[in-house]
CSV table of C-alpha atoms in Angstrom, one decimal:
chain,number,residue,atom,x,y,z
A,1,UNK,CA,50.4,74.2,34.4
A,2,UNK,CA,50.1,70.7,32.5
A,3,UNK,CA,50.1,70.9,28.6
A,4,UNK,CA,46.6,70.0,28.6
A,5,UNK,CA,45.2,73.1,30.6
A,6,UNK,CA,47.7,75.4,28.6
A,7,UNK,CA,46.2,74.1,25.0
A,8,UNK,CA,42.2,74.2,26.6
A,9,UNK,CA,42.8,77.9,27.7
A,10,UNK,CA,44.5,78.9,24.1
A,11,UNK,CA,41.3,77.0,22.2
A,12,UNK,CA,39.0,78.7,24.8
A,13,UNK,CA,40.7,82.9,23.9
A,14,UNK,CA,40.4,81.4,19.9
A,15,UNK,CA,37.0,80.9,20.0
A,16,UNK,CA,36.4,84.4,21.5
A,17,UNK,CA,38.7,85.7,19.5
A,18,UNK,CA,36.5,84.3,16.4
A,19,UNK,CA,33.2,85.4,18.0
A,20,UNK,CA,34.7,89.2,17.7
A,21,UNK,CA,35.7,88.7,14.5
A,22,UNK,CA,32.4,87.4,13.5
A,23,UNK,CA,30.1,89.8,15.1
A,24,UNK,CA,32.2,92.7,13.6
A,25,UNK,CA,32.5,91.4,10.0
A,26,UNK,CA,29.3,92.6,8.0
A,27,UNK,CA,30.7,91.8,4.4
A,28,UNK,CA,32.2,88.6,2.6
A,29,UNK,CA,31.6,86.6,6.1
A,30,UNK,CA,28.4,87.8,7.9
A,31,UNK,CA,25.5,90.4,7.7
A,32,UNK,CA,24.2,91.7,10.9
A,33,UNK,CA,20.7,93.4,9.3
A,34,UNK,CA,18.9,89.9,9.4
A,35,UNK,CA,17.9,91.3,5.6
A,36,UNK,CA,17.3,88.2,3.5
A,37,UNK,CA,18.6,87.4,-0.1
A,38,UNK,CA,16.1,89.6,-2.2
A,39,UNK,CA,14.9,92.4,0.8
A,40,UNK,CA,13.0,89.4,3.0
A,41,UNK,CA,13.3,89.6,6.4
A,42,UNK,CA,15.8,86.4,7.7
A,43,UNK,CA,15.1,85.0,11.2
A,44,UNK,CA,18.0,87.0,12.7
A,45,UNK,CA,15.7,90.1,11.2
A,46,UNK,CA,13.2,92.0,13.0
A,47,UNK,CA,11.7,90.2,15.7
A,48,UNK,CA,8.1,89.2,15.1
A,49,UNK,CA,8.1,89.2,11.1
A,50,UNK,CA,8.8,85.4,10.1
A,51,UNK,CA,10.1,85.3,6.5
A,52,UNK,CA,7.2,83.5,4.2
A,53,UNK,CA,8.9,81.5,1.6
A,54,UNK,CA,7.6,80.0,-1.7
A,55,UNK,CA,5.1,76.2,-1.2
A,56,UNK,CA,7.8,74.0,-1.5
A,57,UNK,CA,6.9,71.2,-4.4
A,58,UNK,CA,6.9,67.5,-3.0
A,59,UNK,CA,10.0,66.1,-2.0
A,60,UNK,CA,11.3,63.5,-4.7
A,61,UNK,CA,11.6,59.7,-4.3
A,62,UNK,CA,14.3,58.7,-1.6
A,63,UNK,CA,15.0,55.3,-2.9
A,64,UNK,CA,19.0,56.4,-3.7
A,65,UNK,CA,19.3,59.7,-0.5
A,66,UNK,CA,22.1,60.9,-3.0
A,67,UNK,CA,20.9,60.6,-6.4
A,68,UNK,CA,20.1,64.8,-7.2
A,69,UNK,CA,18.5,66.1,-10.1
A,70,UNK,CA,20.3,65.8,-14.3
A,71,UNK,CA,22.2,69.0,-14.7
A,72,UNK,CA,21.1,70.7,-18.1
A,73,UNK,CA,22.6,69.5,-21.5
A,74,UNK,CA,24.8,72.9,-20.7
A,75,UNK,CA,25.3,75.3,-18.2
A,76,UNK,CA,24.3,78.7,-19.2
A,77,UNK,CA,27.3,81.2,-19.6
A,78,UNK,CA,28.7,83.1,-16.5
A,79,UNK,CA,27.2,86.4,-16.2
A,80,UNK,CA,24.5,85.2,-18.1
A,81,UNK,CA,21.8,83.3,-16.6
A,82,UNK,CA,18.1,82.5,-17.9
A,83,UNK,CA,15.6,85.1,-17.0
A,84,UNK,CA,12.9,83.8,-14.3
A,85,UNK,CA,15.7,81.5,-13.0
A,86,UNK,CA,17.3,81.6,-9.2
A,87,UNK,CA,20.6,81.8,-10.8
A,88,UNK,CA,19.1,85.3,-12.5
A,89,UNK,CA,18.0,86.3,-9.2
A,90,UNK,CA,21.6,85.8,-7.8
A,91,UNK,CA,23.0,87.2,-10.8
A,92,UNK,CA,20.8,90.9,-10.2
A,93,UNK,CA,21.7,90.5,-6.7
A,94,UNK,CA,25.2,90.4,-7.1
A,95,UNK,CA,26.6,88.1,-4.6
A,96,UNK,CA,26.3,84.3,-3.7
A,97,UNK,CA,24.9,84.2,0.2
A,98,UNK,CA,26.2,80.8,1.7
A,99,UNK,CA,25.5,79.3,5.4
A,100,UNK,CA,28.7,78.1,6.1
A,101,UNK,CA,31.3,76.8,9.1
A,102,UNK,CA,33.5,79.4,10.2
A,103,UNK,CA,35.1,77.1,12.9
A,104,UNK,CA,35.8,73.6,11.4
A,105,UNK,CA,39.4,73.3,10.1
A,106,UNK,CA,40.2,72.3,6.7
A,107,UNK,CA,36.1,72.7,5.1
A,108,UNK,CA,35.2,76.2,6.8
A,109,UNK,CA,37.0,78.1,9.2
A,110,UNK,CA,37.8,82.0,10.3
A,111,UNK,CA,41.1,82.9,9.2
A,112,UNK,CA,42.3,85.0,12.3
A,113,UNK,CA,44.5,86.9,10.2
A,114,UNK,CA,42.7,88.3,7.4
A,115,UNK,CA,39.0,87.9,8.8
A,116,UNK,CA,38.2,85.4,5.8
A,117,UNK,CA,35.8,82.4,6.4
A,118,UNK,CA,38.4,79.5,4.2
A,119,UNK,CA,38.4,76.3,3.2
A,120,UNK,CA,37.3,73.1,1.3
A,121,UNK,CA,33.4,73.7,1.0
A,122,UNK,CA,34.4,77.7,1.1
A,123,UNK,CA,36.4,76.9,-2.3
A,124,UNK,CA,33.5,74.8,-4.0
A,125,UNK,CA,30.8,77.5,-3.3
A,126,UNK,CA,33.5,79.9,-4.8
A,127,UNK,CA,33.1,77.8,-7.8
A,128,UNK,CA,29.4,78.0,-7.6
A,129,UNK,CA,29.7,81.8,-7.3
A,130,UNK,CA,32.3,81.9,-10.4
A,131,UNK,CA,29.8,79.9,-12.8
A,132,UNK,CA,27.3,82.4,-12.4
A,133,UNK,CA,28.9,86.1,-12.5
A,134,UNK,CA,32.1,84.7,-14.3
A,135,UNK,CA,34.3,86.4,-12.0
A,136,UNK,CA,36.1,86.0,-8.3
A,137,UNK,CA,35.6,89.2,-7.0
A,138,UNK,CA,35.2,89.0,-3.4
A,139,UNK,CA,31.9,91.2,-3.5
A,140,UNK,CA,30.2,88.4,-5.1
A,141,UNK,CA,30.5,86.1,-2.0
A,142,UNK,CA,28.7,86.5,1.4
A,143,UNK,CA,29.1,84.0,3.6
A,144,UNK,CA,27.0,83.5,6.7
A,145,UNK,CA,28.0,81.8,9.8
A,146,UNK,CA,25.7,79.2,11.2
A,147,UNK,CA,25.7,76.3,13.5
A,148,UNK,CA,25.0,72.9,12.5
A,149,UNK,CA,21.3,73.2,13.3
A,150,UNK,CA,21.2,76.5,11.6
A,151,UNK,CA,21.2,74.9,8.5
A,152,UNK,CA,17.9,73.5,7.3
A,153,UNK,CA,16.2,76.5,8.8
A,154,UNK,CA,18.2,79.0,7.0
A,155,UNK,CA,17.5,77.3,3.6
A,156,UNK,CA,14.3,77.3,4.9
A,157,UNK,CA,13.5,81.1,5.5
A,158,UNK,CA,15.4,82.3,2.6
A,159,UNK,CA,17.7,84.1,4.7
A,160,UNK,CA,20.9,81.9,2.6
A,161,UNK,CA,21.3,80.3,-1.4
A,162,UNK,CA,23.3,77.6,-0.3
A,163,UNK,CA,24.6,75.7,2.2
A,164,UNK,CA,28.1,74.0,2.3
A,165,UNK,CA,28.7,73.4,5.8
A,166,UNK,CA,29.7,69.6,5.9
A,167,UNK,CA,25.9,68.8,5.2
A,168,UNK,CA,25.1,65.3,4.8
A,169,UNK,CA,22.5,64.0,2.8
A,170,UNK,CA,19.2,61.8,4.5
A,171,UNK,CA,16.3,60.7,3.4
A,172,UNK,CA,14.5,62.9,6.4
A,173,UNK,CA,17.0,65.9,5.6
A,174,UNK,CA,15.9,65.7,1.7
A,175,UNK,CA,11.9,65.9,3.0
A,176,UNK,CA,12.9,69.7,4.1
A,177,UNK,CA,15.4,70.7,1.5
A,178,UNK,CA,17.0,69.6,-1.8
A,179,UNK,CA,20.6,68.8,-1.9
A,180,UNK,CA,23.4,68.5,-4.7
A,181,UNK,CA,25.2,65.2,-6.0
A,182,UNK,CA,28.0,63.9,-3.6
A,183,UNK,CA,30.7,66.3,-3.6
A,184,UNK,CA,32.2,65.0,-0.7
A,185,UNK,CA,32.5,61.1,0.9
A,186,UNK,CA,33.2,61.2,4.6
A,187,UNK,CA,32.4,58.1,7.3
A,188,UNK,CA,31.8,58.7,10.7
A,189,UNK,CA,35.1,57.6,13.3
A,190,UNK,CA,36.1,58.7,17.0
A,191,UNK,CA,38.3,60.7,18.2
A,192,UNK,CA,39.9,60.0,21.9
A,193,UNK,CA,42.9,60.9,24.0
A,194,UNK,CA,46.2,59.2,22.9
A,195,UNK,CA,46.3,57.6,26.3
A,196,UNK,CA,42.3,55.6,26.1
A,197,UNK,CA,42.4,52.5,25.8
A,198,UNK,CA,39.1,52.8,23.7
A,199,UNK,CA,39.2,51.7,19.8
A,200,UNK,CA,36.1,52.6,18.4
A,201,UNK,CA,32.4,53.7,19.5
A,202,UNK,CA,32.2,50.0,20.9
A,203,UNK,CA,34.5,50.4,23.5
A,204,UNK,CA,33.1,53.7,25.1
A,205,UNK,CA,29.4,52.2,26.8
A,206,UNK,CA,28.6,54.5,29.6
A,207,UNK,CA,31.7,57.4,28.5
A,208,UNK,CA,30.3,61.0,27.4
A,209,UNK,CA,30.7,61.8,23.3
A,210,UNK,CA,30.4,65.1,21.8
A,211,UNK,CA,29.2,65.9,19.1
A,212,UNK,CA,27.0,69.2,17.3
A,213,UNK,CA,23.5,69.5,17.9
A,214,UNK,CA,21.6,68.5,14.6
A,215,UNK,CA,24.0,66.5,13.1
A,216,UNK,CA,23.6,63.1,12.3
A,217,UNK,CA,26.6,62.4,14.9
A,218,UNK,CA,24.9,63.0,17.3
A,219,UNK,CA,22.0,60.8,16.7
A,220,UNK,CA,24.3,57.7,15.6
A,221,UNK,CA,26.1,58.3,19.5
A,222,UNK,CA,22.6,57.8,20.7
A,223,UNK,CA,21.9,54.5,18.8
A,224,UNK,CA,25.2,53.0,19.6
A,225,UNK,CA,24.9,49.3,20.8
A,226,UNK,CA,27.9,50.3,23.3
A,227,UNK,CA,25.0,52.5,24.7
A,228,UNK,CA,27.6,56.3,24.9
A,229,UNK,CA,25.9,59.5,27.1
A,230,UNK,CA,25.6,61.9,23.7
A,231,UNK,CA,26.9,65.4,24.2
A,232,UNK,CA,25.3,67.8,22.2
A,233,UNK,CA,26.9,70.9,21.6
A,234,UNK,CA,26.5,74.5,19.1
A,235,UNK,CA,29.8,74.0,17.2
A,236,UNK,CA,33.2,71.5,16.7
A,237,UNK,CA,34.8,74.1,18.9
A,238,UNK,CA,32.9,73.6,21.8
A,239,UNK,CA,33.4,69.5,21.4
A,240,UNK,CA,37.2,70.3,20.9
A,241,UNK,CA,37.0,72.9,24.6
A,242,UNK,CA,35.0,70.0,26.0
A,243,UNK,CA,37.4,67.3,25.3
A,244,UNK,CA,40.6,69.3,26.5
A,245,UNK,CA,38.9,70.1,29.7
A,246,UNK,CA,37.8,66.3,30.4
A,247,UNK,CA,34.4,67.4,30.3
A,248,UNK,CA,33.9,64.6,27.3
A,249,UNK,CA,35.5,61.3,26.7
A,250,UNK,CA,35.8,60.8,23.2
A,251,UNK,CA,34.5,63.2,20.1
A,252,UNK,CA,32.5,61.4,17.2
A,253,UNK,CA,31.4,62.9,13.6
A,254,UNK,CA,32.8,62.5,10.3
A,255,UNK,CA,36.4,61.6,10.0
A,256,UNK,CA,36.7,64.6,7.7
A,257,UNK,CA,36.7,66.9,10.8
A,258,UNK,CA,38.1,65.1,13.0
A,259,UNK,CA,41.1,65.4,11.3
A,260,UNK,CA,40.8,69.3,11.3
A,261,UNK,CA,40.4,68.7,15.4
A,262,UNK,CA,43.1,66.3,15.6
A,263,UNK,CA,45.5,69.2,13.8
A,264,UNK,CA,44.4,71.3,17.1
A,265,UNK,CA,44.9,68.9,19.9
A,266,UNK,CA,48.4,66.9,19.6
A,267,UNK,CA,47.2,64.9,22.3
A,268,UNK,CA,44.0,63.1,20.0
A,269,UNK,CA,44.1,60.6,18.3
A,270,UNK,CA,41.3,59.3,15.6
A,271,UNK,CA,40.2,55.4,16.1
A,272,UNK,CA,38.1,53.1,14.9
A,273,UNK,CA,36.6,52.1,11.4
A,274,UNK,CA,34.1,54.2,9.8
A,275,UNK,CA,31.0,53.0,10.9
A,276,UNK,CA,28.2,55.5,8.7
A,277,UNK,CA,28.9,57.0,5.8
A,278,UNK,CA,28.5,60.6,6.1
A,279,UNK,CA,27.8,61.6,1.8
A,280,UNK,CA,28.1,65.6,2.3
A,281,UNK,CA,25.7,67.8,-0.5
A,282,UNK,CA,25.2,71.1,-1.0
A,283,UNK,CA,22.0,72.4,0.3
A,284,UNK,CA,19.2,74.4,-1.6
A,285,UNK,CA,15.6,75.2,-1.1
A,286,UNK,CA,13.0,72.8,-2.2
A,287,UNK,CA,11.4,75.3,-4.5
A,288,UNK,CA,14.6,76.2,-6.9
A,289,UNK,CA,15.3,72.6,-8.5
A,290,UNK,CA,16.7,74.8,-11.5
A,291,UNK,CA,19.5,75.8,-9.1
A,292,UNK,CA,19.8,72.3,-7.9
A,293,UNK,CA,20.4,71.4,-11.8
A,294,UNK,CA,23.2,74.3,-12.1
A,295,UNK,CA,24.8,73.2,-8.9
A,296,UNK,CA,24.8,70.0,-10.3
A,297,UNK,CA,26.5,70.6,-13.3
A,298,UNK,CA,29.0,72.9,-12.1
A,299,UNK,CA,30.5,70.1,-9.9
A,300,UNK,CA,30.4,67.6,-13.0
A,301,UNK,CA,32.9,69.8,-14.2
A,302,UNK,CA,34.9,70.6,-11.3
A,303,UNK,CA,35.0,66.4,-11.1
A,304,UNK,CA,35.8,66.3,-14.6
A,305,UNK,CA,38.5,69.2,-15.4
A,306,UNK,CA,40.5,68.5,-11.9
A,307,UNK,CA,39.1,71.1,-9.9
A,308,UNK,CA,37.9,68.9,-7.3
A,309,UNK,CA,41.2,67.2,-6.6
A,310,UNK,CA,43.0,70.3,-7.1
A,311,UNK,CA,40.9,72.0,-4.1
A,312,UNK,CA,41.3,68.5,-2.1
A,313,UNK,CA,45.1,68.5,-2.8
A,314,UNK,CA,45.4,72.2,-1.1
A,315,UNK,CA,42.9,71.6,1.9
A,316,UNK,CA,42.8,68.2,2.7
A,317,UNK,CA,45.8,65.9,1.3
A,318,UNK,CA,48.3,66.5,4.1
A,319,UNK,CA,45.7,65.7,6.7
A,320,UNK,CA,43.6,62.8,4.6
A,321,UNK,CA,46.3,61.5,2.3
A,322,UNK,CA,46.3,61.9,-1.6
A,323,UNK,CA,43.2,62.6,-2.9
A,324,UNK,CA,40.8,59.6,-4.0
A,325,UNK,CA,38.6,59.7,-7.2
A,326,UNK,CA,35.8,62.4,-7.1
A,327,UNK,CA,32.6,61.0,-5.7
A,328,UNK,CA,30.6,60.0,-8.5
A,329,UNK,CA,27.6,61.9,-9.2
A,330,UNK,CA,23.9,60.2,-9.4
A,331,UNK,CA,21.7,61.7,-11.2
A,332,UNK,CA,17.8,61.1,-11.6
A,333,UNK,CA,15.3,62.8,-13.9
């Protein structure tokens, strides 16, 4: 049996091996009552009862898609949050609930061994979750599993705080949900077969190109001038299964993850010059812009006391290089 078959048929028993894990996990990774932050009923709830969330306010200006909203003069202290706030409402809870990856390497991913969703945005919603209870106990993190397209619907219903799940900000995107300052700058590449002659999205006219369903990937494929078929798929996973099994030419989304895909598939290789910058926020509902301002000013400090480049030094240096300057935060009133 060539390499190639032998690595598609390991990917293919991971992935079920991670749907198991995920359907059986009910704690720090996923919930299976479709109960809601709060007692609403989520869309994965009863079927029939639709969640009804707050009138979301207008969407702000999208002359700068990154600029977020001024943190307060200072964040309130941990365990401590202002009554009437969303933080508060957190706070009562208990526990931070996040829509997150569970199967892109190096931001969010399932940890076969211990069952734990990890990674770069797992570790900057930890610090989220730290500013406002003051503590890392794992009880104060749930983490929900979605896909790509799961993510402005789950913000949406109310059925997640937060979403850090490689999210990149857009002027259509910020219409339907707030997002944080820049945490993370990625640029859309290619990723091909170490034997394709291809160098970039220019040289793959007429070749199939996966990407997720949702993402802005997936709609730059389409408006390629090279003219690529777009192949949309659920999750990374099923791009990676899809490329192993020549089903797919060539895989095309933020160079961020293709480097976590690359780590999987010796045989890849990433091409090309960025060509669209792929700024990655954290998303929050339209009607808590006093959580937008804590998130905000919790990753001023994370850029300004070396806990950003600390948590880029342990997930992504060895695959991205040394870390670069924290993105810099705009802000707007």
């Amino acid at each position: 049996m060539k390499p190639r078959a032998i690595t598609a048929i390991v990917a293919a028993c991971l992935l079920v091996l991670l749907g198991a894990l995920l359907g059986a996990c009910t704690t720090s990774t996923r919930t299976s009552s479709g109960t809601a932050p709060g007692g609403a009923v989520g869309a994965e709830g009863v079927a029939g009862v639709a969640a009804q969330a707050t009138p979301a306010p207008a969407a702000a200006t999208c002359a700068n898609p990154v600029a977020s909203l001024r943190p307060p003069p200072a964040l309130p202290a941990p365990g401590q949050m202002p009554a009437g706030t969303y933080m508060r409402t957190i706070q009562d809870r208990g526990r931070l609930v996040a829509g997150v990856s569970s199967d892109t390497l190096l931001f969010g991913f399932l940890n076969p061994l211990d069952g734990q969703i990890e990674g770069f945005d797992i570790d900057v919603l930890h610090q989220i979750a730290q500013a406002i209870f003051g503590d890392t106990n794992p009880s104060r993190f749930e983490f929900r599993a979605i896909t790509t397209a799961e993510r402005i619907p789950r913000l949406q219903d109310g059925s997640v705080d937060i979403v850090g799940r490689t999210f990149t900000i857009t002027c259509d995107r910020r219409t339907q949900v707030d997002f944080s300052t820049v945490y993370f700058a990625a640029n859309q590449r290619v990723l091909v077969r170490k034997d394709s002659p291809a160098k970039g999205i220019q040289d793959l006219g007429g070749k199939k190109v996966c990407a997720t369903t949702g993402s802005t990937s997936i709609q730059n494929i389409a408006q390629a001038a090279s003219k690529p078929i777009p192949v949309a798929v659920a999750d990374f996973t099923d791009c990676l299964v899809a490329f192993q099994n020549g089903e797919v030419d060539a895989i095309s989304t933020d160079d961020a993850i293709l480097a976590g895909l690359k780590a999987q598939d010796p045989y890849a290789l990433i091409v090309g010059n960025g060509f669209s910058p792929q700024p990655y926020g954290l998303g929050i509902g339209l009607n808590h812009p006093e959580f937008t301002r804590f998130v905000n000013g919790v990753l001023d400090r994370m850029r300004a006391d070396g806990t950003w480049t600390a948590l880029y030094n342990r997930w992504l240096a060895p695959s991205l290089g040394p870390a670069p300057a924290p993105p810099p935060a705009a802000h707007r009133d």
